[in-house]
Amino acid sequence: KSEIRNPKSEIEQLKRKHGINGPYILSLSTLQPRKNFVRLIEAFASLKKPALELAIAGKPGWLYEEIYAAPKKFGVEKKVKFLNYVPDKDLPALYQGAVCFALVSLYEGFGIPVLEAMSHRCPVVVANISSLPEVAGKAGVLVDPYNVRDISKGILKVLNLNTKERQKMIEKGLKQAKKFSWQKTAEKT
């Protein structure tokens, strides 16, 4: 995915298109139980950050009803935005506009959205199990996906970074993302 040409205007346009009003955490995946969205929403609710929103992009999969019900259950129904399917052309701006990307899946085959986020200068918070630690490497904040408090702490760690720390995390993410490419995959295969 390429960089966006006019980040601020494209990001603002995309936020308006999806009803995102302020700073946001992004998560991207098919809505299904193994993606752990209910715990992510509960962790988000515990942050108590009034201006912050959670944008969840992805089509409904199976057993998604509990995910759609979670924002109301945790009192953040106005702060969680379900974006549904987002076209590939919108993803660079969506990643670049986010304060962080969170993928706290209970199982993940690989985690391409984590690489996409890092390659678009977006800090990542990921589960410390399955393939995600390998994908994020030392560039991401690893959390226990079964522990809502740990997910919250991981997100807060990113939110509380100063400018220099954030830039360092972004640079680590860019370097980590370069370790994975379709070219390298083809060569190894």
Tab-separated table of N, CA, C and O in Angstrom, residues 76-171:
chain	number	residue	atom	x	y	z
A	76	VAL	N	-20.352	2.761	25.715
A	76	VAL	CA	-19.589	3.562	24.750
A	76	VAL	C	-20.204	3.505	23.347
A	76	VAL	O	-19.510	3.638	22.346
A	77	GLU	N	-21.529	3.322	23.301
A	77	GLU	CA	-22.175	3.145	21.996
A	77	GLU	C	-21.974	4.333	21.055
A	77	GLU	O	-21.992	4.175	19.843
A	78	LYS	N	-21.754	5.539	21.597
A	78	LYS	CA	-21.533	6.700	20.730
A	78	LYS	C	-20.066	6.864	20.345
A	78	LYS	O	-19.735	7.701	19.509
A	79	LYS	N	-19.199	6.090	20.959
A	79	LYS	CA	-17.755	6.221	20.745
A	79	LYS	C	-17.151	5.091	19.914
A	79	LYS	O	-15.985	5.140	19.570
A	80	VAL	N	-17.930	4.053	19.634
A	80	VAL	CA	-17.448	2.934	18.818
A	80	VAL	C	-18.128	3.025	17.462
A	80	VAL	O	-19.353	3.060	17.375
A	81	LYS	N	-17.325	3.087	16.427
A	81	LYS	CA	-17.836	3.199	15.063
A	81	LYS	C	-17.539	1.903	14.308
A	81	LYS	O	-16.384	1.520	14.167
A	82	PHE	N	-18.586	1.240	13.845
A	82	PHE	CA	-18.418	0.057	13.008
A	82	PHE	C	-18.418	0.537	11.555
A	82	PHE	O	-19.447	0.993	11.051
A	83	LEU	N	-17.275	0.480	10.907
A	83	LEU	CA	-17.129	1.030	9.559
A	83	LEU	C	-17.523	0.049	8.468
A	83	LEU	O	-17.627	0.424	7.313
A	84	ASN	N	-17.705	-1.227	8.840
A	84	ASN	CA	-17.977	-2.290	7.884
A	84	ASN	C	-16.797	-2.407	6.919
A	84	ASN	O	-15.682	-2.075	7.278
A	85	TYR	N	-17.056	-2.826	5.692
A	85	TYR	CA	-15.980	-2.986	4.715
A	85	TYR	C	-15.418	-1.620	4.345
A	85	TYR	O	-16.158	-0.680	4.082
A	86	VAL	N	-14.097	-1.517	4.316
A	86	VAL	CA	-13.428	-0.291	3.883
A	86	VAL	C	-12.592	-0.647	2.652
A	86	VAL	O	-11.780	-1.574	2.702
A	87	PRO	N	-12.782	0.070	1.539
A	87	PRO	CA	-12.014	-0.239	0.326
A	87	PRO	C	-10.510	-0.069	0.553
A	87	PRO	O	-10.088	0.798	1.326
A	88	ASP	N	-9.715	-0.861	-0.139
A	88	ASP	CA	-8.256	-0.806	-0.009
A	88	ASP	C	-7.712	0.615	-0.199
A	88	ASP	O	-6.773	1.011	0.486
A	89	LYS	N	-8.308	1.362	-1.112
A	89	LYS	CA	-7.801	2.707	-1.390
A	89	LYS	C	-7.945	3.644	-0.183
A	89	LYS	O	-7.221	4.631	-0.076
A	90	ASP	N	-8.859	3.342	0.733
A	90	ASP	CA	-9.061	4.178	1.923
A	90	ASP	C	-8.161	3.784	3.094
A	90	ASP	O	-8.012	4.538	4.051
A	91	LEU	N	-7.575	2.592	3.030
A	91	LEU	CA	-6.823	2.090	4.179
A	91	LEU	C	-5.593	2.921	4.552
A	91	LEU	O	-5.380	3.169	5.739
A	92	PRO	N	-4.773	3.391	3.597
A	92	PRO	CA	-3.620	4.190	4.020
A	92	PRO	C	-4.005	5.386	4.893
A	92	PRO	O	-3.402	5.609	5.944
A	93	ALA	N	-5.002	6.135	4.483
A	93	ALA	CA	-5.430	7.297	5.267
A	93	ALA	C	-6.025	6.876	6.605
A	93	ALA	O	-5.814	7.536	7.625
A	94	LEU	N	-6.747	5.772	6.615
A	94	LEU	CA	-7.352	5.283	7.856
A	94	LEU	C	-6.268	4.902	8.861
A	94	LEU	O	-6.346	5.254	10.039
A	95	TYR	N	-5.246	4.183	8.399
A	95	TYR	CA	-4.128	3.826	9.279
A	95	TYR	C	-3.381	5.077	9.750
A	95	TYR	O	-3.089	5.230	10.935
A	96	GLN	N	-3.050	5.956	8.813
A	96	GLN	CA	-2.236	7.122	9.152
A	96	GLN	C	-2.955	8.092	10.077
A	96	GLN	O	-2.320	8.814	10.837
A	97	GLY	N	-4.269	8.096	10.039
A	97	GLY	CA	-5.023	8.999	10.889
A	97	GLY	C	-5.235	8.479	12.300
A	97	GLY	O	-5.593	9.238	13.204
A	98	ALA	N	-4.994	7.198	12.520
A	98	ALA	CA	-5.254	6.582	13.829
A	98	ALA	C	-4.152	6.896	14.834
A	98	ALA	O	-2.981	6.986	14.467
A	99	VAL	N	-4.533	7.022	16.104
A	99	VAL	CA	-3.525	7.203	17.153
A	99	VAL	C	-2.803	5.885	17.404
A	99	VAL	O	-1.643	5.873	17.797
A	100	CYS	N	-3.492	4.777	17.164
A	100	CYS	CA	-2.848	3.465	17.192
A	100	CYS	C	-3.768	2.449	16.537
A	100	CYS	O	-4.952	2.714	16.320
A	101	PHE	N	-3.189	1.307	16.222
A	101	PHE	CA	-3.920	0.186	15.651
A	101	PHE	C	-3.907	-0.925	16.687
A	101	PHE	O	-2.861	-1.213	17.283
A	102	ALA	N	-5.059	-1.552	16.918
A	102	ALA	CA	-5.140	-2.634	17.900
A	102	ALA	C	-5.700	-3.896	17.249
A	102	ALA	O	-6.756	-3.856	16.615
A	103	LEU	N	-4.960	-5.000	17.409
A	103	LEU	CA	-5.430	-6.304	16.962
A	103	LEU	C	-5.097	-7.288	18.081
A	103	LEU	O	-3.955	-7.682	18.242
A	104	VAL	N	-6.108	-7.603	18.870
A	104	VAL	CA	-5.886	-8.439	20.062
A	104	VAL	C	-6.560	-9.804	19.896
A	104	VAL	O	-7.163	-10.337	20.818
A	105	SER	N	-6.403	-10.375	18.720
A	105	SER	CA	-7.015	-11.662	18.373
A	105	SER	C	-6.561	-12.782	19.299
A	105	SER	O	-5.421	-12.800	19.760
A	106	LEU	N	-7.462	-13.728	19.490
A	106	LEU	CA	-7.130	-14.933	20.243
A	106	LEU	C	-6.382	-15.922	19.356
A	106	LEU	O	-5.639	-16.768	19.836
A	107	TYR	N	-6.597	-15.829	18.061
A	107	TYR	CA	-5.849	-16.617	17.097
A	107	TYR	C	-5.739	-15.806	15.816
A	107	TYR	O	-6.716	-15.206	15.382
A	108	GLU	N	-4.574	-15.801	15.229
A	108	GLU	CA	-4.359	-15.056	14.000
A	108	GLU	C	-3.439	-15.878	13.104
A	108	GLU	O	-2.364	-16.294	13.542
A	109	GLY	N	-3.855	-16.114	11.873
A	109	GLY	CA	-3.032	-16.868	10.948
A	109	GLY	C	-1.733	-16.159	10.632
A	109	GLY	O	-0.668	-16.746	10.632
A	110	PHE	N	-1.798	-14.871	10.362
A	110	PHE	CA	-0.583	-14.094	10.137
A	110	PHE	C	-0.724	-12.682	10.694
A	110	PHE	O	0.064	-12.277	11.504
A	111	GLY	N	-1.677	-11.915	10.266
A	111	GLY	CA	-1.849	-10.557	10.783
A	111	GLY	C	-1.364	-9.479	9.834
A	111	GLY	O	-0.651	-8.560	10.234
A	112	ILE	N	-1.752	-9.578	8.577
A	112	ILE	CA	-1.349	-8.583	7.576
A	112	ILE	C	-1.734	-7.159	7.981
A	112	ILE	O	-0.949	-6.236	7.781
A	113	PRO	N	-2.911	-6.920	8.592
A	113	PRO	CA	-3.223	-5.543	8.991
A	113	PRO	C	-2.187	-4.924	9.946
A	113	PRO	O	-1.983	-3.711	9.925
A	114	VAL	N	-1.506	-5.747	10.737
A	114	VAL	CA	-0.469	-5.221	11.628
A	114	VAL	C	0.687	-4.671	10.787
A	114	VAL	O	1.191	-3.567	11.051
A	115	LEU	N	1.091	-5.411	9.769
A	115	LEU	CA	2.144	-4.927	8.866
A	115	LEU	C	1.704	-3.668	8.131
A	115	LEU	O	2.477	-2.729	7.977
A	116	GLU	N	0.462	-3.678	7.667
A	116	GLU	CA	-0.054	-2.493	6.974
A	116	GLU	C	-0.016	-1.278	7.887
A	116	GLU	O	0.425	-0.202	7.474
A	117	ALA	N	-0.468	-1.450	9.124
A	117	ALA	CA	-0.474	-0.329	10.073
A	117	ALA	C	0.939	0.204	10.279
A	117	ALA	O	1.176	1.418	10.186
A	118	MET	N	1.883	-0.696	10.549
A	118	MET	CA	3.257	-0.247	10.790
A	118	MET	C	3.839	0.438	9.553
A	118	MET	O	4.536	1.444	9.676
A	119	SER	N	3.540	-0.091	8.371
A	119	SER	CA	4.079	0.508	7.150
A	119	SER	C	3.449	1.873	6.864
A	119	SER	O	4.003	2.650	6.096
A	120	HIS	N	2.334	2.169	7.509
A	120	HIS	CA	1.681	3.470	7.354
A	120	HIS	C	1.846	4.344	8.598
A	120	HIS	O	1.002	5.192	8.895
A	121	ARG	N	2.931	4.090	9.324
A	121	ARG	CA	3.345	4.951	10.434
A	121	ARG	C	2.355	4.965	11.597
A	121	ARG	O	2.188	5.962	12.281
A	122	CYS	N	1.693	3.847	11.816
A	122	CYS	CA	0.712	3.740	12.895
A	122	CYS	C	1.228	2.763	13.954
A	122	CYS	O	1.469	1.596	13.657
A	123	PRO	N	1.418	3.219	15.193
A	123	PRO	CA	1.855	2.318	16.266
A	123	PRO	C	0.828	1.208	16.481
A	123	PRO	O	-0.375	1.417	16.297
A	124	VAL	N	1.312	0.026	16.881
A	124	VAL	CA	0.424	-1.123	17.020
A	124	VAL	C	0.418	-1.699	18.429
A	124	VAL	O	1.439	-1.735	19.106
A	125	VAL	N	-0.772	-2.161	18.831
A	125	VAL	CA	-0.980	-2.902	20.073
A	125	VAL	C	-1.558	-4.241	19.639
A	125	VAL	O	-2.610	-4.273	18.992
A	126	VAL	N	-0.844	-5.324	19.955
A	126	VAL	CA	-1.265	-6.641	19.470
A	126	VAL	C	-1.232	-7.681	20.582
A	126	VAL	O	-0.538	-7.518	21.583
A	127	ALA	N	-1.968	-8.758	20.363
A	127	ALA	CA	-1.979	-9.881	21.299
A	127	ALA	C	-0.598	-10.513	21.363
A	127	ALA	O	0.124	-10.560	20.366
A	128	ASN	N	-0.264	-11.017	22.547
A	128	ASN	CA	1.048	-11.632	22.743
A	128	ASN	C	1.040	-13.133	22.437
A	128	ASN	O	1.900	-13.870	22.908
A	129	ILE	N	0.048	-13.572	21.664
A	129	ILE	CA	-0.055	-14.995	21.314
A	129	ILE	C	-0.225	-15.149	19.805
A	129	ILE	O	-0.379	-14.169	19.093
A	130	SER	N	-0.199	-16.398	19.371
A	130	SER	CA	-0.373	-16.744	17.970
A	130	SER	C	0.783	-16.167	17.152
A	130	SER	O	1.913	-16.095	17.624
A	131	SER	N	0.520	-15.705	15.957
A	131	SER	CA	1.579	-15.197	15.074
A	131	SER	C	1.900	-13.725	15.326
A	131	SER	O	2.888	-13.212	14.812
A	132	LEU	N	1.088	-13.036	16.111
A	132	LEU	CA	1.217	-11.585	16.229
A	132	LEU	C	2.530	-11.090	16.835
A	132	LEU	O	3.066	-10.093	16.367
A	133	PRO	N	3.097	-11.757	17.849
A	133	PRO	CA	4.389	-11.282	18.355
A	133	PRO	C	5.486	-11.312	17.282
A	133	PRO	O	6.330	-10.421	17.230
A	134	GLU	N	5.465	-12.325	16.426
A	134	GLU	CA	6.460	-12.400	15.355
A	134	GLU	C	6.250	-11.280	14.342
A	134	GLU	O	7.205	-10.669	13.865
A	135	VAL	N	5.002	-11.005	14.014
A	135	VAL	CA	4.708	-9.971	13.031
A	135	VAL	C	5.096	-8.586	13.570
A	135	VAL	O	5.768	-7.815	12.897
A	136	ALA	N	4.696	-8.268	14.791
A	136	ALA	CA	4.974	-6.949	15.359
A	136	ALA	C	6.418	-6.815	15.836
A	136	ALA	O	6.970	-5.710	15.836
A	137	GLY	N	7.025	-7.919	16.242
A	137	GLY	CA	8.388	-7.856	16.761
A	137	GLY	C	8.478	-6.910	17.943
A	137	GLY	O	7.547	-6.783	18.734
A	138	LYS	N	9.602	-6.218	18.039
A	138	LYS	CA	9.807	-5.260	19.132
A	138	LYS	C	9.223	-3.890	18.808
A	138	LYS	O	9.372	-2.951	19.575
A	139	ALA	N	8.532	-3.809	17.674
A	139	ALA	CA	7.955	-2.530	17.251
A	139	ALA	C	6.563	-2.309	17.821
A	139	ALA	O	6.043	-1.201	17.765
A	140	GLY	N	5.954	-3.346	18.373
A	140	GLY	CA	4.589	-3.226	18.881
A	140	GLY	C	4.521	-3.401	20.378
A	140	GLY	O	5.458	-3.867	21.018
A	141	VAL	N	3.388	-3.010	20.923
A	141	VAL	CA	3.101	-3.246	22.338
A	141	VAL	C	2.311	-4.543	22.398
A	141	VAL	O	1.249	-4.659	21.788
A	142	LEU	N	2.847	-5.532	23.121
A	142	LEU	CA	2.204	-6.836	23.231
A	142	LEU	C	1.366	-6.893	24.498
A	142	LEU	O	1.819	-6.462	25.561
A	143	VAL	N	0.135	-7.427	24.365
A	143	VAL	CA	-0.786	-7.512	25.499
A	143	VAL	C	-1.396	-8.902	25.594
A	143	VAL	O	-1.471	-9.617	24.603
A	144	ASP	N	-1.836	-9.247	26.783
A	144	ASP	CA	-2.545	-10.505	27.007
A	144	ASP	C	-3.983	-10.320	26.506
A	144	ASP	O	-4.743	-9.544	27.092
A	145	PRO	N	-4.383	-11.013	25.441
A	145	PRO	CA	-5.714	-10.784	24.869
A	145	PRO	C	-6.862	-11.266	25.754
A	145	PRO	O	-8.012	-10.915	25.513
A	146	TYR	N	-6.547	-12.064	26.776
A	146	TYR	CA	-7.586	-12.549	27.686
A	146	TYR	C	-7.784	-11.601	28.871
A	146	TYR	O	-8.674	-11.808	29.680
A	147	ASN	N	-6.951	-10.575	28.973
A	147	ASN	CA	-6.961	-9.679	30.121
A	147	ASN	C	-7.320	-8.256	29.666
A	147	ASN	O	-6.493	-7.553	29.080
A	148	VAL	N	-8.540	-7.846	29.960
A	148	VAL	CA	-9.033	-6.533	29.541
A	148	VAL	C	-8.148	-5.410	30.085
A	148	VAL	O	-7.823	-4.455	29.379
A	149	ARG	N	-7.727	-5.556	31.327
A	149	ARG	CA	-6.880	-4.523	31.936
A	149	ARG	C	-5.539	-4.408	31.206
A	149	ARG	O	-5.026	-3.314	30.986
A	150	ASP	N	-4.970	-5.534	30.801
A	150	ASP	CA	-3.702	-5.513	30.075
A	150	ASP	C	-3.873	-4.864	28.696
A	150	ASP	O	-2.997	-4.116	28.247
A	151	ILE	N	-4.989	-5.133	28.052
A	151	ILE	CA	-5.268	-4.487	26.755
A	151	ILE	C	-5.347	-2.975	26.959
A	151	ILE	O	-4.736	-2.204	26.214
A	152	SER	N	-6.060	-2.538	27.988
A	152	SER	CA	-6.171	-1.102	28.297
A	152	SER	C	-4.805	-0.492	28.550
A	152	SER	O	-4.494	0.592	28.046
A	153	LYS	N	-3.997	-1.178	29.359
A	153	LYS	CA	-2.658	-0.668	29.676
A	153	LYS	C	-1.797	-0.541	28.425
A	153	LYS	O	-1.045	0.420	28.271
A	154	GLY	N	-1.911	-1.510	27.521
A	154	GLY	CA	-1.145	-1.448	26.279
A	154	GLY	C	-1.547	-0.263	25.417
A	154	GLY	O	-0.693	0.432	24.863
A	155	ILE	N	-2.849	-0.032	25.314
A	155	ILE	CA	-3.333	1.114	24.534
A	155	ILE	C	-2.887	2.416	25.198
A	155	ILE	O	-2.399	3.334	24.527
A	156	LEU	N	-3.013	2.504	26.514
A	156	LEU	CA	-2.580	3.716	27.229
A	156	LEU	C	-1.094	3.973	27.049
A	156	LEU	O	-0.666	5.133	26.954
A	157	LYS	N	-0.316	2.908	26.996
A	157	LYS	CA	1.129	3.064	26.793
A	157	LYS	C	1.391	3.826	25.494
A	157	LYS	O	2.208	4.740	25.453
A	158	VAL	N	0.678	3.466	24.436
A	158	VAL	CA	0.841	4.159	23.161
A	158	VAL	C	0.272	5.574	23.236
A	158	VAL	O	0.897	6.531	22.772
A	159	LEU	N	-0.907	5.719	23.833
A	159	LEU	CA	-1.527	7.045	23.919
A	159	LEU	C	-0.666	8.030	24.703
A	159	LEU	O	-0.702	9.235	24.442
A	160	ASN	N	0.087	7.530	25.681
A	160	ASN	CA	0.888	8.400	26.550
A	160	ASN	C	2.311	8.641	26.053
A	160	ASN	O	3.097	9.290	26.746
A	161	LEU	N	2.648	8.129	24.880
A	161	LEU	CA	3.991	8.379	24.334
A	161	LEU	C	4.184	9.854	24.040
A	161	LEU	O	3.276	10.506	23.514
A	162	ASN	N	5.360	10.372	24.361
A	162	ASN	CA	5.644	11.744	23.936
A	162	ASN	C	6.035	11.705	22.455
A	162	ASN	O	6.172	10.625	21.865
A	163	THR	N	6.217	12.840	21.845
A	163	THR	CA	6.473	12.919	20.407
A	163	THR	C	7.707	12.116	20.003
A	163	THR	O	7.678	11.379	19.014
A	164	LYS	N	8.776	12.232	20.767
A	164	LYS	CA	10.024	11.528	20.454
A	164	LYS	C	9.839	10.011	20.580
A	164	LYS	O	10.280	9.251	19.720
A	165	GLU	N	9.178	9.574	21.641
A	165	GLU	CA	8.927	8.137	21.838
A	165	GLU	C	8.029	7.580	20.741
A	165	GLU	O	8.242	6.469	20.252
A	166	ARG	N	7.011	8.348	20.376
A	166	ARG	CA	6.093	7.918	19.311
A	166	ARG	C	6.842	7.765	17.987
A	166	ARG	O	6.665	6.786	17.275
A	167	GLN	N	7.690	8.739	17.678
A	167	GLN	CA	8.465	8.683	16.437
A	167	GLN	C	9.387	7.459	16.432
A	167	GLN	O	9.525	6.780	15.420
A	168	LYS	N	9.978	7.157	17.580
A	168	LYS	CA	10.862	5.986	17.684
A	168	LYS	C	10.070	4.698	17.446
A	168	LYS	O	10.529	3.795	16.746
A	169	MET	N	8.857	4.628	17.995
A	169	MET	CA	8.013	3.452	17.795
A	169	MET	C	7.612	3.326	16.322
A	169	MET	O	7.600	2.226	15.766
A	170	ILE	N	7.296	4.434	15.698
A	170	ILE	CA	6.936	4.440	14.275
A	170	ILE	C	8.112	3.941	13.436
A	170	ILE	O	7.946	3.118	12.533
A	171	GLU	N	9.315	4.428	13.747
A	171	GLU	CA	10.502	4.009	13.000
A	171	GLU	C	10.767	2.510	13.172
A	171	GLU	O	11.124	1.823	12.215
